[in-house]
Coordinates of C-alpha atoms in Angstrom, one line a residue:
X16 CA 3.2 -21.5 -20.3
X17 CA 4.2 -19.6 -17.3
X18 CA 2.7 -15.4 -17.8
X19 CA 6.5 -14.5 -17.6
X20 CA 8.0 -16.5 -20.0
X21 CA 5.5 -15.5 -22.8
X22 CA 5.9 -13.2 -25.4
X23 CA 5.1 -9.5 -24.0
X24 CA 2.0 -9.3 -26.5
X25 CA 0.4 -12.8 -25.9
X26 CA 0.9 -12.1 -22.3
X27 CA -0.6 -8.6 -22.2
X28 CA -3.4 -9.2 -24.1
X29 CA -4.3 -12.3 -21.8
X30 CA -3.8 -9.9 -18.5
X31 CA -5.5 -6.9 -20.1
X32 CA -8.7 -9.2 -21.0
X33 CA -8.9 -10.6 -17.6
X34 CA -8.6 -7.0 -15.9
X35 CA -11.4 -6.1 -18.3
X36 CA -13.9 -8.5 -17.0
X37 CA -12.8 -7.7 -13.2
X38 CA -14.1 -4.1 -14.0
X39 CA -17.1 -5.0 -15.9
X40 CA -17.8 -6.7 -12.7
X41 CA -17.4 -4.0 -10.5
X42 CA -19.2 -1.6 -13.2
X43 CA -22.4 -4.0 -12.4
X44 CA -22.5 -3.6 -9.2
X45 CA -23.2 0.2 -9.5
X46 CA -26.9 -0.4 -10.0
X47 CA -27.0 -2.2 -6.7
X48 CA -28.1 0.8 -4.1
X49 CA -27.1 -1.4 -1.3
X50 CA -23.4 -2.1 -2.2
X51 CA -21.3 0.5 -0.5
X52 CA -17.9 -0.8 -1.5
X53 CA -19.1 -0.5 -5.2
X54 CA -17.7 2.7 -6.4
X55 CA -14.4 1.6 -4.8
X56 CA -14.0 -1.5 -6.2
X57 CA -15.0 -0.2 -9.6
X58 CA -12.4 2.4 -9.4
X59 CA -9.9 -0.2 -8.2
X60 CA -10.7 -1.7 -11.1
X61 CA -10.7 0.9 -13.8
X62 CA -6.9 1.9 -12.5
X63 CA -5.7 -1.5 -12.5
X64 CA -6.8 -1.2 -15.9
X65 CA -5.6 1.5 -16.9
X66 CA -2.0 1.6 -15.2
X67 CA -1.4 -1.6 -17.2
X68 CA -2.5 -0.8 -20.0
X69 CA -0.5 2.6 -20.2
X70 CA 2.7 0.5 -18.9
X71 CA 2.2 -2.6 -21.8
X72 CA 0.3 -0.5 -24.6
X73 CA 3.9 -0.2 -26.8
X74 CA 4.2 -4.3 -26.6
X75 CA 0.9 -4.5 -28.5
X76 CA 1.3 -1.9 -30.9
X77 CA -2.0 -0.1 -30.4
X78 CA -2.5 3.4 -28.9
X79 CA -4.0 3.8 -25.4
X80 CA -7.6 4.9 -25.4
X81 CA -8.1 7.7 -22.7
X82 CA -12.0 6.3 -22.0
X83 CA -10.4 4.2 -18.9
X84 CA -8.3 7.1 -17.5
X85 CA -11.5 10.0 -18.6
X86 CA -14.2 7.4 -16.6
X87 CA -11.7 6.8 -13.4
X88 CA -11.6 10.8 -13.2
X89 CA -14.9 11.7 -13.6
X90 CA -15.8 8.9 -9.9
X91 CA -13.4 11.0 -7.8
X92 CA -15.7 13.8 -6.5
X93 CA -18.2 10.9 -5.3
X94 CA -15.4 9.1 -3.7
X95 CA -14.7 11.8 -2.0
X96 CA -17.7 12.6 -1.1
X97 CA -17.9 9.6 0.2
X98 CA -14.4 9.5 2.3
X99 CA -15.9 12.6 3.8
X100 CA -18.9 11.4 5.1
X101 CA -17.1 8.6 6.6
X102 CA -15.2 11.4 8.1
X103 CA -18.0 13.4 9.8
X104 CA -20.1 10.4 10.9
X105 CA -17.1 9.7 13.1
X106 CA -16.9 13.0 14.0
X107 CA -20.6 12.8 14.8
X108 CA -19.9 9.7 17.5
X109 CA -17.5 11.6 19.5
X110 CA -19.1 15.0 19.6
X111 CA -20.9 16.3 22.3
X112 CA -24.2 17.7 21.9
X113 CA -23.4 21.0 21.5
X114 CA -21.7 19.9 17.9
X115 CA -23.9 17.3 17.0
X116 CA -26.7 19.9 15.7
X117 CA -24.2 21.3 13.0
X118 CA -22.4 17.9 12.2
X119 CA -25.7 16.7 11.0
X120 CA -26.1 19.6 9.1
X121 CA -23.1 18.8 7.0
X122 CA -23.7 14.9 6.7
X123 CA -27.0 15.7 5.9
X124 CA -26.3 18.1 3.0
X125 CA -23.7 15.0 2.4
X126 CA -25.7 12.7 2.1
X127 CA -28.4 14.4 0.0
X128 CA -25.7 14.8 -3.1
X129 CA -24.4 11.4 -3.0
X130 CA -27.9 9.9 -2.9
X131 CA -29.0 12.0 -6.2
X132 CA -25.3 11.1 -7.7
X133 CA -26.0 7.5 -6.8
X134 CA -29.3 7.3 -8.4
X135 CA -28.1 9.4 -11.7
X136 CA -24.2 9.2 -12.2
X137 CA -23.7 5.6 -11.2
X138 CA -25.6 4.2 -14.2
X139 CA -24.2 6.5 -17.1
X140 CA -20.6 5.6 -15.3
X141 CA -21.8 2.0 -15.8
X142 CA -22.8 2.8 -19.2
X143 CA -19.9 4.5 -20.3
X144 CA -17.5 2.0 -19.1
X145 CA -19.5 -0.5 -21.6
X146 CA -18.6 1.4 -24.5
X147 CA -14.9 1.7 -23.5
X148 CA -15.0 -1.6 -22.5
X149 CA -16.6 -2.4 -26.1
X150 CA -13.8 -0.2 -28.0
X151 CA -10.8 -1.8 -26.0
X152 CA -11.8 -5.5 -26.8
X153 CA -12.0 -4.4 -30.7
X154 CA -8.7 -3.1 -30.3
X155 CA -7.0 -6.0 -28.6
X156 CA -8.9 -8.3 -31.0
X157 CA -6.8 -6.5 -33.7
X158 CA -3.7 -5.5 -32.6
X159 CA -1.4 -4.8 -36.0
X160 CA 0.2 -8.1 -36.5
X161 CA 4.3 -7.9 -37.1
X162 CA 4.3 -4.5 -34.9
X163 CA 4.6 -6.0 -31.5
X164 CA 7.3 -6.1 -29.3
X165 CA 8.6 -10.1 -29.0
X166 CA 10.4 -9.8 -25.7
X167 CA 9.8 -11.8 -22.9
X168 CA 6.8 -10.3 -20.5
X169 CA 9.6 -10.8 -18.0
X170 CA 11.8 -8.2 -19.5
X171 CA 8.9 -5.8 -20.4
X172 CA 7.6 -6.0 -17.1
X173 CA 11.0 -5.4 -15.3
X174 CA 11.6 -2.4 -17.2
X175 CA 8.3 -1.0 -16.4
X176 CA 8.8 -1.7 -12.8
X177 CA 12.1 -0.4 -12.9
X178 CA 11.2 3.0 -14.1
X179 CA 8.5 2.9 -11.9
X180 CA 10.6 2.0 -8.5
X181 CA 13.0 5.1 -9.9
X182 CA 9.9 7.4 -10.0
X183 CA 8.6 6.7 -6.5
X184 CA 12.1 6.9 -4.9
X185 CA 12.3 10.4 -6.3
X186 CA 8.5 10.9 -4.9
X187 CA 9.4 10.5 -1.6
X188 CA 12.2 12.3 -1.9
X189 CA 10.1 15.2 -3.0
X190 CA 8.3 14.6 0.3
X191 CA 11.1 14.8 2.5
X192 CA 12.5 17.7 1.2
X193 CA 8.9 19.9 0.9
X194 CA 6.0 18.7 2.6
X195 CA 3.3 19.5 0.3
X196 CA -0.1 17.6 -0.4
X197 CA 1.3 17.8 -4.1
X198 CA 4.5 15.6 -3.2
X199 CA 2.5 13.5 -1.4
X200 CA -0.6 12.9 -3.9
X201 CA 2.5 12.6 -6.7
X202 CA 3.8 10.1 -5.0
X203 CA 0.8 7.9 -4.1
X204 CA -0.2 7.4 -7.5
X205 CA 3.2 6.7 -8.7
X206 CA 3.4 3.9 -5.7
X207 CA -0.3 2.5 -7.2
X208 CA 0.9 2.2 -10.5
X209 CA 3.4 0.1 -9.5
X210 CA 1.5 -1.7 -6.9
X211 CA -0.9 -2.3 -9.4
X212 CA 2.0 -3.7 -12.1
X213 CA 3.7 -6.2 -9.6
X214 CA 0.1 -7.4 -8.3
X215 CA -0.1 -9.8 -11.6
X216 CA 3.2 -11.2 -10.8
X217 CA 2.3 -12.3 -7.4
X218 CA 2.1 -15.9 -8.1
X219 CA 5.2 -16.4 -10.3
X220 CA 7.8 -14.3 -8.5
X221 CA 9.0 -14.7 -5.0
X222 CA 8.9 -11.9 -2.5
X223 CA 5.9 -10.0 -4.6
X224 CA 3.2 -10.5 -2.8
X225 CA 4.8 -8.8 0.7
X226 CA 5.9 -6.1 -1.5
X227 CA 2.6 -5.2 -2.4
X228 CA 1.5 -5.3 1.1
X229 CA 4.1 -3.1 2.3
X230 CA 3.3 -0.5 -1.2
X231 CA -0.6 -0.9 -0.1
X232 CA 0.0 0.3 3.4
X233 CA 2.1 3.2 2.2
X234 CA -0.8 4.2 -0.3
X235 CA -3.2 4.0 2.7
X236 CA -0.8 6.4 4.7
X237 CA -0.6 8.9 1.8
X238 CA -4.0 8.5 0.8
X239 CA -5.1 9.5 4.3
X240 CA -2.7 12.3 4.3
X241 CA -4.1 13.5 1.1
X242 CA -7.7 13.4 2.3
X243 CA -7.1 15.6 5.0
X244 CA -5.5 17.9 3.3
X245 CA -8.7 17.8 0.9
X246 CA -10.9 18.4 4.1
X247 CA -8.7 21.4 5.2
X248 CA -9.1 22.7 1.6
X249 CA -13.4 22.0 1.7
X250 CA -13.4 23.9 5.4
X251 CA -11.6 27.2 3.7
X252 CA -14.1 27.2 1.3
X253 CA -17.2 26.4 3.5
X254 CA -16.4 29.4 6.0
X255 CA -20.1 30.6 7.6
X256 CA -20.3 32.6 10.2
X257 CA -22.8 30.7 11.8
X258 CA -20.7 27.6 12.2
X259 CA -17.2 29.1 12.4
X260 CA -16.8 27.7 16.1
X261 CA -17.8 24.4 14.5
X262 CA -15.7 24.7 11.1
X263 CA -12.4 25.4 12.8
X264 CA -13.0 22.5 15.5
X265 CA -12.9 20.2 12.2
X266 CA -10.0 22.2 10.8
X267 CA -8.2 21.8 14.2
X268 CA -8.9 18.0 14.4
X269 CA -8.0 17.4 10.8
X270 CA -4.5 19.2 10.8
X271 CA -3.5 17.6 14.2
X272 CA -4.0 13.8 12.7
X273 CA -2.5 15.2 9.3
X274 CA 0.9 15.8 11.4
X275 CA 0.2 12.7 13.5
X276 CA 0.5 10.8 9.5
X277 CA 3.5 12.8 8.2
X278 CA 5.1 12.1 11.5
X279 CA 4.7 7.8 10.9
X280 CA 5.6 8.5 7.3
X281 CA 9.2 9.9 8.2
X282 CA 9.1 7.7 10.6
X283 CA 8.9 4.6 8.7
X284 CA 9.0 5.4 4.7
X285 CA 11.1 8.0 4.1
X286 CA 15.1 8.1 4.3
X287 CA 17.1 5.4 5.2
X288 CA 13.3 3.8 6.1
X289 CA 12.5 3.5 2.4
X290 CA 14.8 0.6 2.1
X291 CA 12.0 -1.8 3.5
X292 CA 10.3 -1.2 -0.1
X293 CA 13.1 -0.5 -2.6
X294 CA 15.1 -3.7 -1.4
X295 CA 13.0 -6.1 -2.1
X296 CA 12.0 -4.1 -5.3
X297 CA 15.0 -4.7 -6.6
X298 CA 15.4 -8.5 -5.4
X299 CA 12.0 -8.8 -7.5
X300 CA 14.0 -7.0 -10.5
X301 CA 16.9 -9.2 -10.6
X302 CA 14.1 -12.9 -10.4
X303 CA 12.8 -11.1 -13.6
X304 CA 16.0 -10.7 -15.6
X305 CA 17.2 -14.3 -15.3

């Protein structure tokens, strides 16, 4: 039977299961030292997970464990860490050579605390995520029979989405009327959630799967805004006066391509712009009502 035309619990429960194993796949990988896209992909994973099951968790009848959201939390300093280096080692190619000597200071001190995270926090996060794993399959395998919502998935789904869409209109509102990272942050994890909700639907409901492109370039956007404002915060707190020149040359370059991205995000998401995501939202809300 087609996922949309199930009943919301038979449905969830499939989609939940199957995100499940995704993650346990990514939560492998950790142990491999020469994966670099394995933290990523793990976190992907885990707030896949978790977006769904804090949209669906009512149409099961069982209470959303916080061992998803807690483990998702506890990655972001390495990832990061990690979008930092990233940072600097392109920093490092353009420099001259009168930089270079305290740009490999930094990637160096870098790289030092990701490699002793890697070799200790990478396997307790893939340990962890086997005991929340564990504890969410017991509690899908026993969902409280005669409790569950018996709606369509169709209709569940399109009210999440809904409320969702509503929430991220607002968010970039919020932008457009004070630019702060806060707005902007706010508003990129509204826009994953529900990037992360339509993804499942990609197959069964036209005009999905370009939405989801359009709501992953807009996280990118945000996401990079985001970062440099985290690198503008990490440079305030890292002021020594034996690499101030070199401090405020990476403040400088940072809030110069922070403008250049709030400049493309009015130019293209926010206002009468927004359209190009909230139109076809809604096209995809009226397929799911019929």
């Amino acid at each position: 039977m087609d996922l949309l035309q199930q009943s919301a619990p038979s449905a969830v429960r499939s989609l939940l299961l199957d995100l499940l194993d995704k993650a346990a796949q990514c939560a492998d990988r950790l142990t491999d030292s020469d994966d670099s896209e394995a933290l990523h992909d793990f976190r992907v994973a885990l707030r896949r997970l978790n977006a769904n099951q804090r949209a669906y968790r009512t149409s099961l009848g069982i209470k959303q464990g916080k061992g998803v959201r807690r483990l998702a939390r506890a990655t972001n300093t390495s990832r990061d860490r990690e979008v930092q280096l990233d940072w600097l080692r392109l920093q490092r190619r353009e420099s001259d050579a009168s930089a270079s000597v305290d740009l490999d200071a930094l990637i160096g001190k870098l790289e030092r605390s990701h490699e002793v995270e890697r070799e200790h926090a990478y396997p307790q996060w893939r340990s962890e995520f086997s005991q929340v794993a564990a504890k969410l399959r017991r509690r899908l395998d026993n969902r409280p029979a005669g409790k569950a919502i018996q709606e369509s998935f169709a209709l569940v789904a399109g009210t999440q989405l809904h409320a969702l869409g509503d929430k991220l209109k607002r968010g970039l509102a919020a932008i457009e009327a004070r630019d702060d990272d806060a707005a902007v942050h706010a508003a990129r994890i509204t826009g994953k959630r529900l990037r992360y909700l339509l993804e499942p639907l990609a197959g069964a409901v036209p005009g999905v799967p370009l939405l989801v492109k359009h709501l992953k370039a807009l996280q990118d956007l945000l996401g990079e805004i985001h970062d440099c404002q985290v690198r503008l915060d990490d440079f305030a707190g890292r002021r020594q006066a034996d690499r101030a020149d070199q401090y405020n040359a990476l403040q400088r370059a940072t809030a110069a391509r922070r403008a250049e991205l709030l400049a493309d995000l009015q130019a293209h998401w926010l206002g009468e712009h927004a359209d190009s995501l909230f139109k076809p939202l809604q096209r995809v809300l009226a397929h799911l009502k019929k």
